[in-house]
Short mmCIF file of C-alpha atoms (C1' of nucleotides) in Angstrom, two decimals:
data_model
loop_
_atom_site.label_atom_id
_atom_site.label_comp_id
_atom_site.label_asym_id
_atom_site.label_seq_id
_atom_site.Cartn_x
_atom_site.Cartn_y
_atom_site.Cartn_z
CA MET A 1 -5.19 7.46 7.79
CA ASN A 2 -3.16 8.40 10.83
CA ASN A 3 -5.73 6.72 13.79
CA LYS A 4 -3.70 7.19 16.36
CA ILE A 5 -4.71 8.40 19.89
CA ILE A 6 -2.91 10.93 22.48
CA LEU A 7 -3.41 11.78 25.64
CA ILE A 8 -3.01 15.03 26.55
CA VAL A 9 -2.67 15.73 30.24
CA ASP A 10 -2.13 19.33 31.63
CA ASP A 11 -3.99 21.83 33.48
CA GLU A 12 -3.52 24.52 31.29
CA SER A 13 -6.62 25.20 28.94
CA GLN A 14 -4.61 27.46 26.58
CA ILE A 15 -2.40 24.85 26.06
CA ARG A 16 -4.30 21.89 25.88
CA LYS A 17 -6.18 23.63 23.03
CA LEU A 18 -2.85 24.58 21.19
CA LEU A 19 -1.57 21.21 21.52
CA GLU A 20 -4.91 19.89 20.35
CA ILE A 21 -5.51 21.86 17.22
CA ASN A 22 -2.18 21.14 16.18
CA LEU A 23 -2.94 17.67 17.09
CA GLU A 24 -5.62 17.28 14.83
CA ASN A 25 -3.80 18.71 11.99
CA GLN A 26 -1.80 15.62 12.06
CA ASP A 27 -4.86 13.65 11.74
CA TYR A 28 -3.81 12.58 15.65
CA LYS A 29 -7.11 11.82 18.13
CA VAL A 30 -6.89 13.88 20.77
CA LEU A 31 -7.89 13.59 24.50
CA MET A 32 -7.88 15.84 27.15
CA ALA A 33 -7.19 15.68 30.47
CA SER A 34 -6.53 18.24 33.01
CA THR A 35 -5.67 16.78 36.52
CA GLY A 36 -3.98 13.46 37.30
CA GLU A 37 -6.52 11.66 38.34
CA GLU A 38 -8.52 12.16 35.94
CA GLY A 39 -5.44 11.49 33.39
CA ILE A 40 -5.03 8.44 34.49
CA HIS A 41 -8.52 7.47 34.28
CA MET A 42 -8.49 8.44 30.61
CA ALA A 43 -4.98 6.26 30.19
CA ALA A 44 -7.02 3.28 31.28
CA SER A 45 -10.45 3.54 29.18
CA HIS A 46 -9.09 4.60 26.24
CA GLN A 47 -5.82 3.19 26.03
CA PRO A 48 -4.34 5.81 23.79
CA ASP A 49 -1.12 5.76 21.68
CA LEU A 50 1.41 8.31 23.39
CA ILE A 51 0.49 10.20 26.33
CA LEU A 52 1.82 13.81 26.47
CA LEU A 53 1.91 14.72 30.38
CA ASP A 54 2.90 17.75 32.16
CA LEU A 55 4.00 17.82 35.78
CA GLY A 56 2.46 20.67 36.88
CA LEU A 57 -0.67 18.87 37.74
CA PRO A 58 -2.91 20.87 40.35
CA ASP A 59 -3.61 17.25 42.41
CA ILE A 60 -1.43 15.10 41.98
CA ASN A 61 2.65 15.77 41.62
CA GLY A 62 3.61 14.36 37.76
CA HIS A 63 5.88 12.46 38.38
CA GLU A 64 3.64 10.52 40.93
CA VAL A 65 1.33 10.15 38.01
CA LEU A 66 4.65 8.88 35.91
CA LYS A 67 5.19 6.74 38.45
CA GLN A 68 2.00 5.28 38.24
CA LEU A 69 1.16 5.05 34.77
CA LYS A 70 4.75 3.39 33.95
CA THR A 71 3.51 0.63 36.67
CA TRP A 72 1.09 -0.68 34.10
CA TYR A 73 0.90 2.11 30.56
CA MET A 74 3.16 0.06 28.22
CA LYS A 75 3.39 3.06 25.63
CA PRO A 76 4.99 6.61 25.20
CA ILE A 77 5.15 8.87 27.56
CA ILE A 78 6.54 12.57 26.47
CA ILE A 79 6.90 14.62 29.50
CA LEU A 80 5.77 18.84 28.39
CA SER A 81 7.00 20.79 31.48
CA VAL A 82 7.66 24.53 32.12
CA GLN A 83 9.82 23.06 35.32
CA ASN A 84 13.88 23.17 33.38
CA SER A 85 15.51 22.03 36.23
CA GLU A 86 17.84 19.45 35.44
CA SER A 87 16.64 17.59 38.43
CA ASP A 88 13.55 16.72 37.10
CA ILE A 89 14.28 15.78 33.89
CA ILE A 90 16.99 13.09 34.89
CA LYS A 91 14.38 12.10 37.08
CA ALA A 92 11.53 11.94 34.48
CA LEU A 93 13.42 10.22 31.85
CA ASP A 94 15.41 7.72 34.69
CA ASN A 95 11.66 6.97 35.72
CA GLY A 96 11.02 5.90 32.56
CA ALA A 97 9.48 9.33 30.30
CA GLU A 98 10.55 8.65 26.77
CA ASP A 99 11.18 11.87 26.32
CA TYR A 100 10.87 15.74 28.18
CA LEU A 101 10.24 19.14 26.43
CA CYS A 102 10.84 22.16 28.25
CA LYS A 103 7.61 24.99 28.27
CA PRO A 104 7.45 26.95 26.02
CA PHE A 105 7.99 23.98 23.10
CA ARG A 106 8.17 24.52 19.62
CA THR A 107 5.09 22.79 17.98
CA GLY A 108 7.31 21.28 14.92
CA GLU A 109 9.87 20.15 17.68
CA LEU A 110 7.16 18.63 19.51
CA LEU A 111 5.25 17.03 16.19
CA ALA A 112 9.27 15.61 15.70
CA ARG A 113 9.56 13.73 18.95
CA ILE A 114 6.14 12.16 19.10
CA ARG A 115 6.70 10.90 15.52
CA ASN A 116 10.10 9.56 17.36
CA ALA A 117 8.24 8.01 20.22
CA MET A 118 6.17 6.68 18.00
CA ARG A 119 7.94 5.24 15.80
CA HIS A 120 9.91 3.49 19.22
CA ALA A 121 6.39 1.64 20.00
CA GLU A 122 5.86 0.31 17.02
CA VAL A 123 3.66 -1.70 18.61
CA ASN A 124 1.62 -3.98 16.78
CA ASN A 125 -1.64 -3.42 15.64
CA HIS A 126 -4.63 -4.90 17.51
CA ASP A 127 -6.41 -7.32 16.14
CA ASN A 128 -9.37 -6.82 14.04
CA LYS A 129 -11.03 -9.97 13.90
CA ILE A 130 -15.07 -11.48 12.77
CA GLN A 131 -15.56 -14.78 13.75
CA THR A 132 -18.89 -17.39 14.13
CA GLY A 133 -18.76 -20.74 13.76
CA LEU A 134 -15.91 -21.54 12.83
CA LEU A 135 -14.78 -19.91 10.31
CA CYS A 136 -13.13 -16.88 11.62
CA ILE A 137 -11.70 -13.93 8.84
CA ASP A 138 -8.80 -11.98 10.47
CA LEU A 139 -8.73 -8.32 8.88
CA ASN A 140 -5.13 -7.79 9.38
CA THR A 141 -3.62 -10.65 8.41
CA ARG A 142 -5.72 -10.99 5.26
CA THR A 143 -6.47 -14.26 6.24
CA VAL A 144 -9.21 -16.74 6.65
CA SER A 145 -9.84 -20.11 8.58
CA VAL A 146 -12.60 -23.02 9.38
CA ASP A 147 -11.34 -24.81 11.93
CA GLN A 148 -8.35 -23.33 12.73
CA GLU A 149 -7.09 -24.23 9.29
CA ILE A 150 -6.06 -21.97 6.58
CA ILE A 151 -8.44 -21.53 4.02
CA LYS A 152 -6.97 -19.65 0.56
CA LEU A 153 -9.49 -17.62 -1.15
CA THR A 154 -8.29 -15.48 -4.45
CA SER A 155 -8.59 -11.70 -4.33
CA THR A 156 -12.23 -11.80 -5.11
CA GLU A 157 -13.12 -14.45 -3.06
CA TYR A 158 -11.46 -12.34 0.01
CA GLN A 159 -13.34 -9.16 -0.66
CA LEU A 160 -17.07 -10.58 -1.81
CA LEU A 161 -16.26 -12.35 1.98
CA THR A 162 -15.40 -9.68 3.57
CA LEU A 163 -18.31 -7.42 2.37
CA LEU A 164 -20.89 -10.42 3.35
CA ALA A 165 -19.07 -11.12 6.68
CA SER A 166 -18.92 -6.85 7.51
CA ASN A 167 -22.91 -7.17 6.88
CA GLN A 168 -23.58 -9.80 9.37
CA GLY A 169 -27.43 -10.80 9.58
CA LYS A 170 -28.48 -8.45 6.35
CA VAL A 171 -29.21 -9.04 3.36
CA LEU A 172 -27.14 -7.84 0.56
CA THR A 173 -28.41 -7.34 -2.50
CA HIS A 174 -27.01 -8.44 -5.89
CA GLN A 175 -26.59 -5.34 -7.35
CA PHE A 176 -25.43 -4.11 -4.08
CA ILE A 177 -22.62 -6.31 -4.03
CA LEU A 178 -21.90 -6.63 -7.64
CA LYS A 179 -21.36 -2.83 -6.94
CA GLN A 180 -19.22 -3.11 -4.69
CA ILE A 181 -17.25 -5.44 -5.80
CA TRP A 182 -17.27 -4.96 -9.55
CA GLY A 183 -18.22 -2.21 -9.82
CA PRO A 184 -21.37 -0.11 -11.10
CA SER A 185 -21.16 -1.01 -14.95
CA PHE A 186 -21.48 -4.90 -13.57
CA VAL A 187 -24.60 -4.62 -11.50
CA GLU A 188 -26.51 -6.81 -14.38
CA GLU A 189 -23.67 -9.62 -14.03
CA THR A 190 -25.54 -11.76 -11.43
CA GLN A 191 -24.10 -15.24 -12.64
CA TYR A 192 -20.43 -13.70 -11.54
CA LEU A 193 -21.91 -13.64 -8.78
CA ARG A 194 -23.23 -17.01 -8.46
CA VAL A 195 -19.56 -18.86 -9.69
CA TYR A 196 -18.32 -16.56 -6.54
CA ILE A 197 -20.65 -17.33 -3.77
CA GLY A 198 -20.47 -21.30 -5.25
CA GLN A 199 -16.15 -21.22 -4.40
CA LEU A 200 -16.82 -19.43 -1.25
CA ARG A 201 -19.25 -22.24 -0.47
CA LYS A 202 -16.78 -25.15 -1.25
CA LYS A 203 -14.14 -23.25 0.72
CA ILE A 204 -15.61 -21.83 4.16
CA GLU A 205 -19.07 -24.42 4.52
CA ILE A 206 -18.94 -27.64 6.87
CA ASN A 207 -21.33 -29.07 3.40
CA SER A 208 -21.73 -26.63 1.17
CA ASN A 209 -25.07 -28.45 0.03
CA ASP A 210 -26.01 -26.83 2.92
CA PRO A 211 -25.00 -23.54 3.79
CA LYS A 212 -25.05 -22.05 7.07
CA HIS A 213 -22.68 -19.20 6.69
CA ILE A 214 -23.88 -17.61 2.94
CA VAL A 215 -27.76 -17.93 2.90
CA THR A 216 -29.70 -17.40 -0.42
CA GLU A 217 -32.23 -15.08 -0.26
CA SER A 218 -34.03 -15.80 -3.34
CA GLY A 219 -35.07 -13.20 -5.94
CA VAL A 220 -32.68 -10.71 -3.77
CA GLY A 221 -29.30 -10.97 -2.69
CA TYR A 222 -27.20 -13.20 -0.12
CA ARG A 223 -27.12 -13.34 3.67
CA PHE A 224 -24.18 -13.92 6.09
CA PHE A 225 -24.64 -15.52 9.49
CA MET B 1 29.97 -3.36 36.26
CA ASN B 2 29.35 -0.74 32.91
CA ASN B 3 31.27 -2.36 29.25
CA LYS B 4 28.98 0.04 27.25
CA ILE B 5 31.19 1.79 24.55
CA ILE B 6 30.49 4.83 23.26
CA LEU B 7 31.66 6.71 20.15
CA ILE B 8 32.03 10.71 20.60
CA VAL B 9 32.02 12.00 16.73
CA ASP B 10 33.08 16.12 17.56
CA ASP B 11 35.65 17.99 15.95
CA GLU B 12 36.13 21.20 19.01
CA SER B 13 38.85 18.80 21.59
CA GLN B 14 37.42 21.09 24.52
CA ILE B 15 34.22 19.69 23.93
CA ARG B 16 35.56 16.08 23.41
CA LYS B 17 37.89 16.28 26.89
CA LEU B 18 34.90 17.05 28.98
CA LEU B 19 32.46 14.68 27.41
CA GLU B 20 35.51 11.57 27.60
CA ILE B 21 35.71 12.57 31.60
CA ASN B 22 32.28 12.85 32.69
CA LEU B 23 31.36 9.45 30.51
CA GLU B 24 34.25 7.17 31.66
CA ASN B 25 33.26 8.75 35.36
CA GLN B 26 30.76 6.47 34.67
CA ASP B 27 32.02 3.15 33.98
CA TYR B 28 31.67 3.75 30.23
CA LYS B 29 34.51 2.74 27.64
CA VAL B 30 34.65 6.03 25.15
CA LEU B 31 36.05 6.25 21.82
CA MET B 32 36.46 9.47 20.16
CA ALA B 33 37.02 10.72 16.34
CA SER B 34 36.79 14.50 15.34
CA THR B 35 35.54 14.10 11.83
CA GLY B 36 32.99 12.48 9.79
CA GLU B 37 34.61 10.24 7.72
CA GLU B 38 36.86 9.23 10.99
CA GLY B 39 33.35 8.69 12.92
CA ILE B 40 32.17 6.31 10.08
CA HIS B 41 35.18 3.92 10.16
CA MET B 42 34.90 3.75 13.81
CA ALA B 43 31.77 3.22 14.24
CA ALA B 44 31.94 0.23 11.66
CA SER B 45 35.58 -1.44 12.85
CA HIS B 46 34.47 -0.83 16.96
CA GLN B 47 30.70 -0.92 17.12
CA PRO B 48 29.52 1.62 19.77
CA ASP B 49 26.60 0.78 21.78
CA LEU B 50 26.18 4.15 21.88
CA ILE B 51 26.78 7.09 18.92
CA LEU B 52 27.60 10.89 20.06
CA LEU B 53 27.36 13.08 17.15
CA ASP B 54 28.41 16.56 16.65
CA LEU B 55 26.20 18.08 13.50
CA GLY B 56 28.43 20.37 12.68
CA LEU B 57 31.02 18.98 11.44
CA PRO B 58 34.17 19.69 9.03
CA ASP B 59 33.94 17.42 6.73
CA ILE B 60 31.11 15.92 5.74
CA ASN B 61 27.49 17.35 7.03
CA GLY B 62 26.36 16.11 10.28
CA HIS B 63 22.67 14.96 9.03
CA GLU B 64 24.59 13.58 6.34
CA VAL B 65 26.99 11.12 8.34
CA LEU B 66 23.44 10.65 10.42
CA LYS B 67 21.96 9.26 7.49
CA GLN B 68 24.79 7.05 6.67
CA LEU B 69 25.00 5.70 9.64
CA LYS B 70 21.80 4.93 9.91
CA THR B 71 21.82 2.67 7.12
CA TRP B 72 23.60 -0.31 8.80
CA TYR B 73 24.11 0.98 12.66
CA MET B 74 21.63 0.28 14.78
CA LYS B 75 21.97 1.15 17.48
CA PRO B 76 20.72 4.85 19.03
CA ILE B 77 22.56 8.45 17.73
CA ILE B 78 22.18 11.18 20.05
CA ILE B 79 22.83 14.30 18.62
CA LEU B 80 24.76 17.18 19.99
CA SER B 81 24.10 20.78 18.47
CA VAL B 82 25.09 24.24 18.63
CA GLN B 83 22.60 24.38 16.22
CA ASN B 84 19.09 24.75 18.11
CA SER B 85 16.99 25.43 15.15
CA GLU B 86 13.89 23.61 14.79
CA SER B 87 14.42 22.44 11.21
CA ASP B 88 18.22 20.86 12.68
CA ILE B 89 15.88 18.86 15.46
CA ILE B 90 12.78 18.02 13.10
CA LYS B 91 15.41 16.82 10.54
CA ALA B 92 17.81 15.01 12.86
CA LEU B 93 14.97 13.01 14.16
CA ASP B 94 13.06 12.19 11.35
CA ASN B 95 16.42 10.27 9.88
CA GLY B 96 16.60 8.15 12.84
CA ALA B 97 18.34 10.08 15.59
CA GLU B 98 17.79 8.68 19.19
CA ASP B 99 17.39 12.24 21.00
CA TYR B 100 18.84 15.85 20.31
CA LEU B 101 20.26 17.90 22.72
CA CYS B 102 21.65 21.76 21.86
CA LYS B 103 24.83 23.16 23.45
CA PRO B 104 25.44 24.20 25.99
CA PHE B 105 24.44 21.07 27.46
CA ARG B 106 23.85 20.23 30.67
CA THR B 107 25.50 16.92 31.95
CA GLY B 108 23.61 15.24 34.06
CA GLU B 109 20.98 15.81 31.49
CA LEU B 110 22.98 14.62 29.06
CA LEU B 111 24.19 10.95 31.17
CA ALA B 112 20.45 10.44 32.17
CA ARG B 113 19.94 11.07 28.21
CA ILE B 114 22.51 8.32 27.58
CA ARG B 115 20.73 6.00 29.70
CA ASN B 116 16.99 6.76 28.77
CA ALA B 117 18.63 5.82 24.84
CA MET B 118 20.24 2.13 26.15
CA ARG B 119 17.85 1.49 27.85
CA HIS B 120 15.42 1.71 24.25
CA ALA B 121 18.54 0.20 22.61
CA GLU B 122 17.86 -2.63 25.33
CA VAL B 123 14.77 -3.58 24.90
CA ASN B 124 15.19 -3.79 21.09
CA ASN B 125 18.10 -6.36 21.57
CA HIS B 126 15.86 -8.81 23.73
CA ASP B 127 13.63 -9.69 20.34
CA ASN B 128 15.74 -8.90 17.54
CA LYS B 129 15.94 -12.05 16.06
CA ILE B 130 13.33 -13.86 13.78
CA GLN B 131 13.70 -17.34 13.33
CA THR B 132 11.28 -19.66 11.44
CA GLY B 133 12.20 -23.00 10.45
CA LEU B 134 16.14 -23.36 9.17
CA LEU B 135 15.66 -19.22 8.84
CA CYS B 136 16.93 -17.01 10.77
CA ILE B 137 17.48 -13.40 11.08
CA ASP B 138 19.52 -11.49 13.17
CA LEU B 139 18.31 -7.48 12.64
CA ASN B 140 21.10 -6.97 15.27
CA THR B 141 23.70 -7.77 13.72
CA ARG B 142 22.10 -8.07 9.94
CA THR B 143 23.22 -11.02 9.28
CA VAL B 144 20.35 -13.54 7.77
CA SER B 145 20.72 -17.84 8.07
CA VAL B 146 19.46 -21.03 6.59
CA ASP B 147 20.68 -23.86 8.47
CA GLN B 148 23.05 -21.53 10.55
CA GLU B 149 24.99 -20.95 7.21
CA ILE B 150 25.02 -17.34 6.89
CA ILE B 151 23.23 -15.97 3.27
CA LYS B 152 24.72 -12.79 1.57
CA LEU B 153 21.48 -10.20 0.54
CA THR B 154 21.87 -6.95 -1.20
CA SER B 155 20.41 -4.44 0.73
CA THR B 156 17.27 -4.33 -0.66
CA GLU B 157 16.80 -7.76 -0.53
CA TYR B 158 17.25 -7.43 3.27
CA GLN B 159 14.97 -4.31 3.15
CA LEU B 160 12.34 -6.94 1.92
CA LEU B 161 12.84 -9.50 3.96
CA THR B 162 13.24 -7.64 7.05
CA LEU B 163 9.75 -5.66 6.15
CA LEU B 164 7.76 -9.10 5.44
CA ALA B 165 9.60 -11.11 8.05
CA SER B 166 8.28 -8.63 10.88
CA ASN B 167 4.92 -8.36 9.68
CA GLN B 168 5.00 -12.63 9.88
CA GLY B 169 1.57 -13.87 8.37
CA LYS B 170 0.43 -10.77 7.07
CA VAL B 171 -0.37 -10.25 3.79
CA LEU B 172 1.04 -6.98 2.57
CA THR B 173 0.14 -5.25 -0.13
CA HIS B 174 2.72 -4.73 -3.27
CA GLN B 175 1.65 -0.99 -3.13
CA PHE B 176 2.83 -1.34 0.06
CA ILE B 177 5.77 -2.91 -0.18
CA LEU B 178 6.76 -0.95 -2.66
CA LYS B 179 6.45 2.70 -1.25
CA GLN B 180 7.94 1.68 2.12
CA ILE B 181 10.92 0.17 0.27
CA TRP B 182 11.44 2.02 -3.07
CA GLY B 183 9.48 5.17 -1.79
CA PRO B 184 6.42 6.40 -3.21
CA SER B 185 6.56 6.94 -6.25
CA PHE B 186 7.51 3.11 -7.37
CA VAL B 187 4.09 1.88 -6.43
CA GLU B 188 3.51 0.77 -9.98
CA GLU B 189 6.65 -1.52 -10.28
CA THR B 190 5.38 -4.02 -9.56
CA GLN B 191 8.05 -6.43 -11.86
CA TYR B 192 10.62 -5.10 -9.30
CA LEU B 193 9.07 -6.85 -6.21
CA ARG B 194 8.96 -10.02 -8.45
CA VAL B 195 12.49 -9.58 -9.20
CA TYR B 196 13.38 -8.85 -5.91
CA ILE B 197 10.93 -12.06 -4.58
CA GLY B 198 12.16 -14.25 -7.15
CA GLN B 199 16.22 -13.41 -5.77
CA LEU B 200 15.11 -13.86 -2.21
CA ARG B 201 13.28 -17.09 -2.50
CA LYS B 202 16.44 -18.70 -4.25
CA LYS B 203 18.30 -17.48 -0.84
CA ILE B 204 16.57 -18.43 1.59
CA GLU B 205 14.18 -20.83 0.78
CA ILE B 206 14.75 -24.79 0.73
CA ASN B 207 13.24 -25.54 -2.74
CA SER B 208 12.85 -22.53 -4.29
CA ASN B 209 9.60 -23.82 -6.49
CA ASP B 210 8.01 -24.73 -3.44
CA PRO B 211 8.47 -21.63 -1.04
CA LYS B 212 7.56 -21.95 2.48
CA HIS B 213 8.95 -18.78 3.99
CA ILE B 214 7.50 -15.90 1.00
CA VAL B 215 4.05 -17.09 -0.03
CA THR B 216 2.39 -14.94 -2.86
CA GLU B 217 -0.94 -14.06 -2.78
CA SER B 218 -1.70 -13.06 -5.99
CA GLY B 219 -3.33 -10.01 -7.04
CA VAL B 220 -3.00 -8.57 -3.56
CA GLY B 221 0.81 -9.28 -2.35
CA TYR B 222 3.00 -11.92 -0.18
CA ARG B 223 2.74 -13.46 2.98
CA PHE B 224 6.05 -14.15 5.46
CA PHE B 225 5.96 -17.02 7.26
"C1'" DT C 1 40.43 8.41 -13.16
"C1'" DC C 2 39.25 4.26 -15.18
"C1'" DC C 3 38.60 -0.58 -14.47
"C1'" DC C 4 36.01 -4.32 -12.75
"C1'" DT C 5 32.83 -5.62 -9.15
"C1'" DT C 6 27.94 -5.64 -7.64
"C1'" DT C 7 23.30 -4.54 -7.48
"C1'" DT C 8 20.07 -2.28 -9.50
"C1'" DT C 9 16.55 -1.90 -13.52
"C1'" DT C 10 15.14 -3.33 -17.72
"C1'" DT C 11 12.59 -6.89 -21.27
"C1'" DA C 12 11.57 -10.95 -22.91
"C1'" DT C 13 9.22 -14.83 -22.35
"C1'" DA C 14 7.14 -19.09 -20.31
"C1'" DT C 15 3.69 -20.53 -16.87
"C1'" DA C 16 0.47 -20.37 -13.21
"C1'" DA C 17 -3.94 -18.08 -11.35
"C1'" DT C 18 -7.55 -16.12 -11.82
"C1'" DA C 19 -11.75 -14.34 -14.03
"C1'" DT C 20 -15.13 -14.75 -17.08
"C1'" DT C 21 -18.11 -17.19 -20.30
"C1'" DT C 22 -21.22 -21.19 -21.32
"C1'" DA C 23 -23.81 -25.20 -21.01
"C1'" DT C 24 -27.03 -27.62 -18.05
"C1'" DA C 25 -28.47 -29.14 -13.71
"C1'" DA C 26 -31.13 -28.48 -9.43
"C1'" DT C 27 -33.96 -25.94 -6.73
"C1'" DA C 28 -37.38 -22.52 -5.28
"C1'" DA C 29 -41.24 -19.81 -6.81
"C1'" DA C 30 -45.78 -19.05 -8.93
"C1'" DT D 1 -46.27 -28.54 -13.68
"C1'" DT D 2 -44.36 -24.38 -15.53
"C1'" DT D 3 -41.25 -20.58 -14.71
"C1'" DA D 4 -37.65 -18.41 -13.08
"C1'" DT D 5 -33.75 -18.46 -10.31
"C1'" DT D 6 -29.51 -20.38 -8.31
"C1'" DA D 7 -25.68 -23.92 -8.64
"C1'" DT D 8 -22.38 -26.47 -10.80
"C1'" DA D 9 -19.25 -28.06 -13.99
"C1'" DA D 10 -15.80 -27.64 -17.02
"C1'" DA D 11 -14.28 -24.19 -20.99
"C1'" DT D 12 -11.91 -20.04 -22.20
"C1'" DA D 13 -10.05 -16.09 -22.19
"C1'" DT D 14 -7.28 -12.72 -19.40
"C1'" DT D 15 -4.59 -11.35 -15.95
"C1'" DA D 16 -0.58 -11.94 -12.62
"C1'" DT D 17 4.01 -14.26 -11.67
"C1'" DA D 18 8.19 -16.13 -12.26
"C1'" DT D 19 12.81 -16.80 -14.15
"C1'" DA D 20 16.72 -15.77 -17.03
"C1'" DA D 21 19.44 -12.61 -18.55
"C1'" DA D 22 20.51 -7.95 -20.91
"C1'" DA D 23 21.70 -3.15 -20.08
"C1'" DA D 24 22.19 0.37 -16.80
"C1'" DA D 25 23.21 2.06 -12.75
"C1'" DA D 26 26.16 3.04 -8.65
"C1'" DG D 27 30.20 1.47 -5.42
"C1'" DG D 28 34.59 0.21 -4.64
"C1'" DG D 29 39.63 0.03 -5.31
"C1'" DA D 30 43.99 0.81 -7.51
#
DNA sequence: TCCCTTTTTTTATATAATATTTATAATAAA
DNA sequence: TTTATTATAAATATTATATAAAAAAAGGGA
């Protein structure tokens, strides 16, 4: 359900553990780094949706880490720090931190502030597309296009196409497809499948008499390319 | 230089005075209200750029004031409260407060958090209009116009339109829309949706029999263009 | 408070879209 | 060639959607 990734950058292993447990409890995926350098690298390689950054790191000064991250990292950074000094708070916020929490913090409050930050970030999800030849299936927007032209598919047609397409190159048996899309009691209704495969071919194939995307495996099933 | 207006809603006159001096020092224009009702009215009539809201008001509960404001006030609301209880903080943030500060607060920190909030609002201000064809939705002023003509929408109609429009090109399922707008227990009430989609089309489509903006995806949901 | 207006919810029904069935033609395998 | 399998078109059944309009609920002043 929740697949947001949070990166924790903190040198105290107890704090990391505590955060890890609580965040995973909320179904966040958790990444951890114990130094500033490691944190920056992990942020770059994993593109987390939010960073929890401790200011008191062993290698680089936390404010410096924040500044570096802010040059390219667009998502929220929440500062966690034992330093309760006003100048630190002001500096961090003015450097673009999303929020500032003093340790020891209350878990519930932290979680609420994380939700708050995520809401602010509300960046649209990265796209999830299957592209092959002129055919493009955008699983995110649920749009199918052939040569840039958007094709209208019924619900069943779309389900069938995505089932085939997400198993590209693999033969799916009639029974398997029928079970997946119509349900277990329809495994004998091969004719349904033929009708729908025909409709799909008319819509997505350049020449539906010579299908390149949905190939028949006689006596077995269909295969998508 | 700075012509931002800040509304202070607090019943303690000393706090109001303290805030007023410090904020005017930073060239903010300051408005003040000492009750929840007065605060809501001033927010409506003066459209301040930020609201500092005390939770402990004499007339209406602060959380209630926050909720009411959030139904139409789009700019940041920072909570100031003597109540340091975690549940209060969580409640306020989840109700859409921009930030939460406990009294007594440090002036410098408050000013930094105000700058931070203003920055967020700034970002939000940039792409606050959704324009497509003759239709224009201004999320900032909460106005919808077709061919320059302002259209009157009910609260639900507006929520529905903005939900669809902020996911342009993407199919939103009936269940998703119902959950977002009516709440999780309404996911079965597809007929509500049909009625409202019909009303919206009558208002925003050039020809509501041939809708170009809100497209039906039969058996699935609706899609906005 | 009551009355009036606006909005939401409910109900009914016509229409449109999709799913299923049937019939038959085309194709591939034995 | 014969048989099994697949493809296609078209008829029918089913389900989903659009729309109007009535009923109920919620707001908004005097």
